[in-house]
mmCIF file of C-alpha atoms in Angstrom:
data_model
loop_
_atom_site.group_PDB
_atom_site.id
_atom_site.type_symbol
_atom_site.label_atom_id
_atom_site.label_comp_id
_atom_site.label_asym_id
_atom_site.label_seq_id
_atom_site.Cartn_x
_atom_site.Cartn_y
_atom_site.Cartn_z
ATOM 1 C CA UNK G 981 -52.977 46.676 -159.226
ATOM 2 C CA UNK G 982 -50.287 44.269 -157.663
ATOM 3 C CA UNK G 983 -46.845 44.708 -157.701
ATOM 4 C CA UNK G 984 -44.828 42.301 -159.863
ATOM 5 C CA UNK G 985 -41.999 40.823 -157.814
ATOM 6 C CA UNK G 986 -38.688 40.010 -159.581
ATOM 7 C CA UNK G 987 -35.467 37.608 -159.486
ATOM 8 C CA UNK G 988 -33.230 40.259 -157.960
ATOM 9 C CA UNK G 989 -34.315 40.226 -154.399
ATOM 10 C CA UNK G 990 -33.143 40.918 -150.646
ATOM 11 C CA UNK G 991 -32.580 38.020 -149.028
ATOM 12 C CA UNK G 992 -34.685 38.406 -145.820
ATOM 13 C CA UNK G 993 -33.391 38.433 -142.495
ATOM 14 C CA UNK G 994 -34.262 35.958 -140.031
ATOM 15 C CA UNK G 995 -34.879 36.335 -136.409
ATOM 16 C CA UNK G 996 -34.335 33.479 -133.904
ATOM 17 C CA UNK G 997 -33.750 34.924 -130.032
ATOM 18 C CA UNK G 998 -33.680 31.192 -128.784
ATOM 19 C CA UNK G 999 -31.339 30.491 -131.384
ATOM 20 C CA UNK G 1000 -29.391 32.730 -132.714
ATOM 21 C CA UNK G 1001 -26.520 31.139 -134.401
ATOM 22 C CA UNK G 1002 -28.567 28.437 -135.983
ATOM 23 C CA UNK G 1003 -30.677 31.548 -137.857
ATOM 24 C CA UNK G 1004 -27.688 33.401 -138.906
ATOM 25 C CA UNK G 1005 -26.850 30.003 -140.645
ATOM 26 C CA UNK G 1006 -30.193 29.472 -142.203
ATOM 27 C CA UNK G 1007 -30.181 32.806 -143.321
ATOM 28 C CA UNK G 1008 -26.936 32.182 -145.305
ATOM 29 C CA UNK G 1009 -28.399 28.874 -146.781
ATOM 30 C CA UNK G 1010 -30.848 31.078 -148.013
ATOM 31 C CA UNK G 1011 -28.548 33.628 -149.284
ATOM 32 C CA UNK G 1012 -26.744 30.638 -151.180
ATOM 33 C CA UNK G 1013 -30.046 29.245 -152.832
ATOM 34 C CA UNK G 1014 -31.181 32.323 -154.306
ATOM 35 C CA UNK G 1015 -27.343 33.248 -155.746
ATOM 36 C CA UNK G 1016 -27.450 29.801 -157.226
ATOM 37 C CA UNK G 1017 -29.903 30.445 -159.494
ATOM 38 C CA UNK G 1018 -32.799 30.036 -157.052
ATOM 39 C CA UNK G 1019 -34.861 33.126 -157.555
ATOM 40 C CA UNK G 1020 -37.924 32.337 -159.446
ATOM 41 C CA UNK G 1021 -40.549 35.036 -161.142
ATOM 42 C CA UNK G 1022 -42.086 35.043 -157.996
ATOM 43 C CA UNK G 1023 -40.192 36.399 -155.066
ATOM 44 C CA UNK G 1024 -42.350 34.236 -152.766
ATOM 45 C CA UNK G 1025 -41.912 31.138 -153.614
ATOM 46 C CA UNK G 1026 -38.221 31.740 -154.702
ATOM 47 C CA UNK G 1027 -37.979 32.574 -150.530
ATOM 48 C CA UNK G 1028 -40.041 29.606 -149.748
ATOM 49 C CA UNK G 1029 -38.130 26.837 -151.950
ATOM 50 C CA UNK G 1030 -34.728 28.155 -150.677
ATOM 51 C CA UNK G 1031 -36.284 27.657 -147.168
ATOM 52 C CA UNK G 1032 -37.107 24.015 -148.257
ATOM 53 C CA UNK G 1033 -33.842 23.600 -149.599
ATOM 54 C CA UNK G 1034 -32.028 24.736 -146.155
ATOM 55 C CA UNK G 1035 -30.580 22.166 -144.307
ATOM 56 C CA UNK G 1036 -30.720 23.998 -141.376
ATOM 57 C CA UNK G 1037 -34.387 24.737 -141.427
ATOM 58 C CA UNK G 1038 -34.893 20.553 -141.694
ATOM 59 C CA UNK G 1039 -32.458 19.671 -139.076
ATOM 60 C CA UNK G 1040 -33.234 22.417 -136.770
ATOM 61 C CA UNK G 1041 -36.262 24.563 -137.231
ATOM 62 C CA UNK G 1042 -38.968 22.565 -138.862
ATOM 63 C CA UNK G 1043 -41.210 21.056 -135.671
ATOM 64 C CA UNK G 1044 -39.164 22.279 -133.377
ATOM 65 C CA UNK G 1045 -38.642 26.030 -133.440
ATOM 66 C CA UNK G 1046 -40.619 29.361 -134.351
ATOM 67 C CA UNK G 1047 -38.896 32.166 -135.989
ATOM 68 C CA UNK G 1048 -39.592 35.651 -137.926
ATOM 69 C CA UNK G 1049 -38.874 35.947 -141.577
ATOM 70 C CA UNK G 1050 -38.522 39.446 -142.443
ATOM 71 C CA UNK G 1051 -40.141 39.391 -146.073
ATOM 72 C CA UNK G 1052 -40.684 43.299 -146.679
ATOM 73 C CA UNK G 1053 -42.703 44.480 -149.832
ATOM 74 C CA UNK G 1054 -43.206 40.421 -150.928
ATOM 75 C CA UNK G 1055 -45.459 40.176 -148.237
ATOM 76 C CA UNK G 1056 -46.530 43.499 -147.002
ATOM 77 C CA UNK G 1057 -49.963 44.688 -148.484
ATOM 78 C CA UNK G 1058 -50.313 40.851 -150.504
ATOM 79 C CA UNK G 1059 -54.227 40.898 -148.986
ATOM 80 C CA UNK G 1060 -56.073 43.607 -146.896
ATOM 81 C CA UNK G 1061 -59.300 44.173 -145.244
ATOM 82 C CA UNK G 1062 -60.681 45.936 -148.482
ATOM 83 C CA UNK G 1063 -59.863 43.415 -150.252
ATOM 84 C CA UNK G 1064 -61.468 40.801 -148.326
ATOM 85 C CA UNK G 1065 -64.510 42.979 -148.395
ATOM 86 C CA UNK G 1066 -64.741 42.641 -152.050
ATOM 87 C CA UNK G 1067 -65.514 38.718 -151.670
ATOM 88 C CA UNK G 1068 -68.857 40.385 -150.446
ATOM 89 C CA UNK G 1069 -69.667 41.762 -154.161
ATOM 90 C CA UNK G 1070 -70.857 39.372 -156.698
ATOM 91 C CA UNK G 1071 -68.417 41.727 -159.599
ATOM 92 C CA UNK G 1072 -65.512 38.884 -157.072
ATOM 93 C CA UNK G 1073 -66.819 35.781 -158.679
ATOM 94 C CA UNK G 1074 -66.850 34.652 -162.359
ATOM 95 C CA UNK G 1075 -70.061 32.607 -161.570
ATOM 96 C CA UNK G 1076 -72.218 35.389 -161.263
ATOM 97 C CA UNK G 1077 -71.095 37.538 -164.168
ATOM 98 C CA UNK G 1078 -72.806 35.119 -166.605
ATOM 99 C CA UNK G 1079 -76.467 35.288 -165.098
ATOM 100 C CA UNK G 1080 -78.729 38.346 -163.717
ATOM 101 C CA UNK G 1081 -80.678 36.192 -162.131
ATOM 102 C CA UNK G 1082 -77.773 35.157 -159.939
ATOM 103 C CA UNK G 1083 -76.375 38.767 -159.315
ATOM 104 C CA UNK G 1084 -79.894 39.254 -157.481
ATOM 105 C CA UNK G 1085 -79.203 36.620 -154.991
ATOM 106 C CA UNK G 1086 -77.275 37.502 -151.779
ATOM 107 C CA UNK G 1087 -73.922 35.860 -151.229
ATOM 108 C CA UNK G 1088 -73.267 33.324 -148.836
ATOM 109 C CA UNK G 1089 -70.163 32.779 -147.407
ATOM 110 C CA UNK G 1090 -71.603 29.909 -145.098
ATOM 111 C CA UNK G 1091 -68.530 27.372 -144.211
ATOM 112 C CA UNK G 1092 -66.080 30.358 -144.555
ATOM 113 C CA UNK G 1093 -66.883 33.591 -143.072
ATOM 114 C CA UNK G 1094 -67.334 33.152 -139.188
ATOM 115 C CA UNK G 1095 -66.402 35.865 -135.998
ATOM 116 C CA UNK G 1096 -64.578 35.167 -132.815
ATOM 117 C CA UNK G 1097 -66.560 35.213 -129.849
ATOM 118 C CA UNK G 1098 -66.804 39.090 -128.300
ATOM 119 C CA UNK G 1099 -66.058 37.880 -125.212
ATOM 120 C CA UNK G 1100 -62.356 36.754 -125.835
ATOM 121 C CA UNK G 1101 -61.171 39.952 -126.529
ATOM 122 C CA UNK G 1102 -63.267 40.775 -123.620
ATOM 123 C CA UNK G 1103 -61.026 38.478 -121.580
ATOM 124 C CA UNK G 1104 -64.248 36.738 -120.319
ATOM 125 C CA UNK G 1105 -63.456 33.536 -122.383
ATOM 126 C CA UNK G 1106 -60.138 31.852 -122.873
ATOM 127 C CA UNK G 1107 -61.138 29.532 -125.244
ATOM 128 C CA UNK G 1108 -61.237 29.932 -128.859
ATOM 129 C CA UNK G 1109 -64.442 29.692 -130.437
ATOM 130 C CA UNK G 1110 -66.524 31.416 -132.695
ATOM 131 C CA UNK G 1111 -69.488 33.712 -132.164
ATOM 132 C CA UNK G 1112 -72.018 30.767 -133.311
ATOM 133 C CA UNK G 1113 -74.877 33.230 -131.481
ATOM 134 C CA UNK G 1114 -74.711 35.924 -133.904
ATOM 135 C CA UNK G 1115 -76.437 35.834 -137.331
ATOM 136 C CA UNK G 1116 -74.664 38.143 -139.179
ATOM 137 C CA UNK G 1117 -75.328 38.880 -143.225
ATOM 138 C CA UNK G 1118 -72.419 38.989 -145.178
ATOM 139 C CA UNK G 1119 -72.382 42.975 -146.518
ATOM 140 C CA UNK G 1120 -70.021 45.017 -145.948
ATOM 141 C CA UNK G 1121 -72.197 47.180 -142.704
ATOM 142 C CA UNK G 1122 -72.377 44.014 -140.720
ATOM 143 C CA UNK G 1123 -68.661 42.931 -141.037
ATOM 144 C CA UNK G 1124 -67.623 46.499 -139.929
ATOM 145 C CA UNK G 1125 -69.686 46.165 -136.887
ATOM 146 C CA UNK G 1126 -68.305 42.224 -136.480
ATOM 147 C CA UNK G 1127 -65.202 43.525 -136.349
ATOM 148 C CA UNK G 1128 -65.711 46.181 -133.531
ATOM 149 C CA UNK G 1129 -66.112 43.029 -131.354
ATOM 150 C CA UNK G 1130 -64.329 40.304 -132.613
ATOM 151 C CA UNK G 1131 -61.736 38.810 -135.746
ATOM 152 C CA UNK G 1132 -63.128 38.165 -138.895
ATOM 153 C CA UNK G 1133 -62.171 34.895 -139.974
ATOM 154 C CA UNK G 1134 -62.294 33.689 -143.442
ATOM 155 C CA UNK G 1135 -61.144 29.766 -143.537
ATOM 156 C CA UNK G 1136 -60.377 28.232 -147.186
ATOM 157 C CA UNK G 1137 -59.896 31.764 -148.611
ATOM 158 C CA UNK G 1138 -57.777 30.057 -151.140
ATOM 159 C CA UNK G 1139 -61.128 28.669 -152.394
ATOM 160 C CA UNK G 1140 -62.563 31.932 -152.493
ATOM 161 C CA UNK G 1141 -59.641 33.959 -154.223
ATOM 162 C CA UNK G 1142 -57.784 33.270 -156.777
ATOM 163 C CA UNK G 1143 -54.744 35.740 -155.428
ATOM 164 C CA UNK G 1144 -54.770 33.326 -152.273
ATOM 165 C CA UNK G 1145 -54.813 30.192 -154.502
ATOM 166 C CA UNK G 1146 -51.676 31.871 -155.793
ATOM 167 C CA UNK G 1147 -50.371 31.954 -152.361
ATOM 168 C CA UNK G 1148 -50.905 28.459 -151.747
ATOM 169 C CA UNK G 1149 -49.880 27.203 -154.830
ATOM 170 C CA UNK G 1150 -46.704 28.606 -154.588
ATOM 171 C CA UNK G 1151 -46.145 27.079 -150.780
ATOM 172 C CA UNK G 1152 -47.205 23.630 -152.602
ATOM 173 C CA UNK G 1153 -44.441 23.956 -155.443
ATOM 174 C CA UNK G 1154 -41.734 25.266 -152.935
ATOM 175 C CA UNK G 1155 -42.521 22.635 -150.441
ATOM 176 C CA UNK G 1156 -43.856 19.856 -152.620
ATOM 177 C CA UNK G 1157 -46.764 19.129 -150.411
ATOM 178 C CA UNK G 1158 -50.120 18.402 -152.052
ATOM 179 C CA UNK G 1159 -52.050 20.213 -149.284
ATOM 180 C CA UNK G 1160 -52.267 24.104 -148.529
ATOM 181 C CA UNK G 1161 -54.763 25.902 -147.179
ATOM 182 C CA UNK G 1162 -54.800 29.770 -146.219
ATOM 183 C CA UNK G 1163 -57.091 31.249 -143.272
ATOM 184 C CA UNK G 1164 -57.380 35.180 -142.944
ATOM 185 C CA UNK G 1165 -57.506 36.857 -139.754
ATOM 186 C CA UNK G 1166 -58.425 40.277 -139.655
ATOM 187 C CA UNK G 1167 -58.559 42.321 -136.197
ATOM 188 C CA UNK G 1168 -58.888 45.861 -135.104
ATOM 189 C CA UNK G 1169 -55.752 46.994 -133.728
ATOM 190 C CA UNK G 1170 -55.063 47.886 -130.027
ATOM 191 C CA UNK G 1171 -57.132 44.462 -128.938
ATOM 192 C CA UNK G 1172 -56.274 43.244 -125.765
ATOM 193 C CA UNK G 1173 -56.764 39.334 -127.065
ATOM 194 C CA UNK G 1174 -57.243 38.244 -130.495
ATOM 195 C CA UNK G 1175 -56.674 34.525 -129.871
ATOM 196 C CA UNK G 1176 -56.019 32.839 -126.495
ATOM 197 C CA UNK G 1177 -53.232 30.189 -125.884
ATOM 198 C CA UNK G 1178 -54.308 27.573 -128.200
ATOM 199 C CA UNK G 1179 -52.821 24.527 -130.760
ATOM 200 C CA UNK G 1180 -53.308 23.414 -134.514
ATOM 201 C CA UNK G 1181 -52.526 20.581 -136.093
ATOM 202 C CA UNK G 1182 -50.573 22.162 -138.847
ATOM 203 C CA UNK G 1183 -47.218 23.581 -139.633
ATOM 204 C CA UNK G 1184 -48.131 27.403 -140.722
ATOM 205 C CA UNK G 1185 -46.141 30.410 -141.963
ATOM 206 C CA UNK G 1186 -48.426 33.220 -140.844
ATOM 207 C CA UNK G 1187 -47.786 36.618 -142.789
ATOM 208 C CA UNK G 1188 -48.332 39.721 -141.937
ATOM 209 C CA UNK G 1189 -50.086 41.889 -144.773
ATOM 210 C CA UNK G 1190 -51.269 44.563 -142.939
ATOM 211 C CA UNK G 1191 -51.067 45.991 -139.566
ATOM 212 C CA UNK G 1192 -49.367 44.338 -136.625
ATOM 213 C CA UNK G 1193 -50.100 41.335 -134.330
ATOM 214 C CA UNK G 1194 -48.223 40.106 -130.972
ATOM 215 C CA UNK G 1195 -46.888 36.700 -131.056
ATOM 216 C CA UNK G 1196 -46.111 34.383 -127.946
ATOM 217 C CA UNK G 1197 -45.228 30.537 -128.909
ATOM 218 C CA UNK G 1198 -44.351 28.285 -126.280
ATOM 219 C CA UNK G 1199 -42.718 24.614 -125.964
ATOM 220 C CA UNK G 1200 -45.099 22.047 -125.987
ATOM 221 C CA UNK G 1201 -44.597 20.204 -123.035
ATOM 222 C CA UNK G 1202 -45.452 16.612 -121.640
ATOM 223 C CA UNK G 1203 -49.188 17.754 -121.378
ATOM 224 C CA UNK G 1204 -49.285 19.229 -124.898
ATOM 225 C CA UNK G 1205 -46.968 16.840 -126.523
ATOM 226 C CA UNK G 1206 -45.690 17.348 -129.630
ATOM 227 C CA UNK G 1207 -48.317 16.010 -132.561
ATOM 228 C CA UNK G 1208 -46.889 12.329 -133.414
ATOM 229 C CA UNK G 1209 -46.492 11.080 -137.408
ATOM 230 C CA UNK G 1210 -50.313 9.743 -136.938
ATOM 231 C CA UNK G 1211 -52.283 11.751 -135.282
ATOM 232 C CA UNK G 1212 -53.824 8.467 -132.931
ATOM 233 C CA UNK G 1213 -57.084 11.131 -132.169
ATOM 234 C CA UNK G 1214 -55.335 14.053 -130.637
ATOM 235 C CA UNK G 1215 -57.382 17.209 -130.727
ATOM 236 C CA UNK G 1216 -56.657 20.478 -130.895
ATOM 237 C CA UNK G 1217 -56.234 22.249 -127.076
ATOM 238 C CA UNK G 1218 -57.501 25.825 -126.748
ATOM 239 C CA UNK G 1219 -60.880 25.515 -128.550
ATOM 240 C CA UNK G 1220 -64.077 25.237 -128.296
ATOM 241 C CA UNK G 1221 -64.754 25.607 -124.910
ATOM 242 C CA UNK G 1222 -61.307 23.767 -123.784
ATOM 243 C CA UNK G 1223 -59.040 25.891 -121.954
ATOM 244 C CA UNK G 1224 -55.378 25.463 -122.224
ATOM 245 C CA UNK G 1225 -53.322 26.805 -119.080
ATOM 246 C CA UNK G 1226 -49.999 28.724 -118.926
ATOM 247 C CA UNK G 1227 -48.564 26.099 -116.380
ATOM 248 C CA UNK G 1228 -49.451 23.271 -118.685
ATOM 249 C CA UNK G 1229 -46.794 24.211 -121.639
ATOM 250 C CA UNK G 1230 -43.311 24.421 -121.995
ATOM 251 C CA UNK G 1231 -41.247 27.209 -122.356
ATOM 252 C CA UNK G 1232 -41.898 30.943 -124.088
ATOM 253 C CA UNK G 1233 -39.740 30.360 -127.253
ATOM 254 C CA UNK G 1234 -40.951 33.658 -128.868
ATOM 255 C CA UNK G 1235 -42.464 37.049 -128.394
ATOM 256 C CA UNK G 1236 -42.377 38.702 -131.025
ATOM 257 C CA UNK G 1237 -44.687 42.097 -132.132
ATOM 258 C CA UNK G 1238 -44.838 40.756 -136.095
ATOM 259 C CA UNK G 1239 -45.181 44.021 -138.406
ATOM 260 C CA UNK G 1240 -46.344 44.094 -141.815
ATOM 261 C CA UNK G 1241 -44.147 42.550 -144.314
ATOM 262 C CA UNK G 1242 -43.236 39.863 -141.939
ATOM 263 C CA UNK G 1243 -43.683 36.254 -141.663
ATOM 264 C CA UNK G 1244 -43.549 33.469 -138.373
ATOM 265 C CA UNK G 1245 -43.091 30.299 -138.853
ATOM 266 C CA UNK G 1246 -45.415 28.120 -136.084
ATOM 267 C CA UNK G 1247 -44.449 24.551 -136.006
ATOM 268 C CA UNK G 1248 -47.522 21.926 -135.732
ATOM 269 C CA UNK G 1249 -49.093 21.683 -132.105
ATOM 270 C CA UNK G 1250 -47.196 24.366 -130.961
ATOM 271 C CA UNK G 1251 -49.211 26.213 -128.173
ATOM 272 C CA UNK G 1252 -49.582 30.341 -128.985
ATOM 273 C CA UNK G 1253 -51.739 33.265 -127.679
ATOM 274 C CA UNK G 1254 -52.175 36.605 -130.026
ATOM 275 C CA UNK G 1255 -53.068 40.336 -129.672
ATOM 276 C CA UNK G 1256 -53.065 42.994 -131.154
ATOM 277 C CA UNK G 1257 -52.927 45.453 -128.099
ATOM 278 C CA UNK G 1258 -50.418 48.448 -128.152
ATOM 279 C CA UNK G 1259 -49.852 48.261 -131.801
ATOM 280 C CA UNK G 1260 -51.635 51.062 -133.519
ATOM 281 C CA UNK G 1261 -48.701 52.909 -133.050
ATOM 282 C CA UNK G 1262 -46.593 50.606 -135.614
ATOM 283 C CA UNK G 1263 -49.157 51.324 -138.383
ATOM 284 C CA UNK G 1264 -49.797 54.587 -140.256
ATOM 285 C CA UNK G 1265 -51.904 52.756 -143.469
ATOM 286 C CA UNK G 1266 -54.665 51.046 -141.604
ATOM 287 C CA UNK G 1267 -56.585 50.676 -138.103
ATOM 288 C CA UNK G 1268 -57.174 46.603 -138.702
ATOM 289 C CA UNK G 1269 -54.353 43.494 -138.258
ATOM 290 C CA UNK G 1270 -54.653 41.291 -141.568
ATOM 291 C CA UNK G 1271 -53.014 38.163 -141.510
ATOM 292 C CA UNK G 1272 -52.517 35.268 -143.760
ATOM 293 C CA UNK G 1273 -52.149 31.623 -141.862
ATOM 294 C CA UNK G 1274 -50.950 29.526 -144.635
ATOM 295 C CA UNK G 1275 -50.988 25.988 -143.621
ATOM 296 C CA UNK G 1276 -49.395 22.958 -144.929
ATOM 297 C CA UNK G 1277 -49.231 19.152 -143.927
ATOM 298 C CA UNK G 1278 -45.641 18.131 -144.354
ATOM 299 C CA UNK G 1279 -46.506 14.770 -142.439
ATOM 300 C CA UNK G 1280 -49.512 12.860 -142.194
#
């Protein structure tokens, strides 16, 4: 059962080693919004409309700068690896509870359910790319042994789950965008490389529901410009074979170990690397990294 959040809430902290002062003053915007009457039923999307609502975060943060949002028990546990697994039972989905006949049929999670390629966290590959070799039935045996080698990525879970539809929804009400989606990313902890330095064409506030995961964001740079207003054909760097270099991006802007409960905010084309080595020792409730990269379009 899932805990209820309520109106009286901690404001979260905010961390910002780049810039400091201007995070202290978000953080107080924050603060503001929420004693002004801006704590909603949910505690989420009370944190995420006072972050829309921060001038500071417009003028300073948004495109430009990653930080850490430390989010506690609103975050921390909001979707885990058993969970996930549960999209593998038919007892998940409405559709099936009205037929037999369909509860017979396997479920396929074709278009959504995919694994990194082995050899990434291998460091053999430093591109980002799924494990398109590897035919791999969605039940519960073969995901376990998926993720011995590799992340299990679920893309549209919002389509999937209604508790993730929540999550978006309540990005699309604080933010008033008309387009959220949320990926999961679930890794075994104490993995050299989860995701080599890569880009995406989306603003994202990643959260961190279970486990831990190592952050490092960097500048984009006049090789990895920033993405313009139209996107003129730009591709994402990083993927699919393409290799994006250290000395071709801009400055390390944050490196950060993000524990559960906790939330970074990655601004659009920003390049980033993950892992999840060293970390077991931050979690006591679970060997696996589960995270939740909610992204929005705030310009087209």
């Amino acid at each position: 059962r899932r805990r209820a959040t309520t109106p009286s809430m901690v404001v979260p902290k905010i961390r910002c080693n780049k810039s400091k002062a201007a995070a202290a003053k978000m953080e107080a915007e924050l603060c503001q919004h929420l004693a002004n009457g801006g704590a909603g039923a949910d505690g989420l999307q009370a944190i995420f409309t006072a972050l829309a609502a921060s001038e500071t975060f417009v003028s300073h943060f948004y495109g430009r700068m990653p930080f850490v949002l430390e989010c506690g028990e609103l975050v921390a546990g909001r979707w885990t690896l058993e969970e996930q697994l549960r999209l593998l039972h038919h007892e998940s989905y409405e559709v099936f509870q009205e037929s037999s006949e369909e509860k017979r049929k396997p479920i396929q999670l074709t278009g959504y359910s995919r694994f990194t390629h082995p050899a990434i966290g291998q460091a053999k590959a430093h591109s980002f790319m799924a494990d398109d070799q590897r035919d791999r039935e969605a039940t519960e045996a073969s995901v376990r042994q998926g993720l011995e080698m590799g992340t299990w990525v679920i893309s549209s879970g919002n389509s999937l789950s209604p508790h993730l539809a929540r999550i978006c929804e309540a990005l699309q009400c604080s933010f008033q965008v008309p387009f959220v989606t949320t990926n999961v990313y679930i890794s075994r902890l104490d993995s050299p490389i989860t995701a080599p330095l890569h880009t995406d064409r989306f603003d994202s506030f990643i959260m961190q529901t279970e486990g831990a995961k190592r952050w490092r964001i960097f500048d984009t740079s006049a090789a990895v410009p920033r993405w313009p207003v139209l996107d003129a054909g730009m591709s994402d760097r990083g993927k699919a074979g393409d290799v994006l270099y250290l000395e071709q991006v801009g400055p390390l802007l944050l490196d950060e170990c993000l524990k559960c409960g906790e939330v970074v905010y990655l601004p659009r084309g920003f390049p980033h690397a993950t892992s999840t080595f060293d970390t077991s020792s931050l979690s006591t409730t679970s060997c696996y990294s589960t995270s939740l990269t909610v992204s929005l379009l705030l310009e087209s």
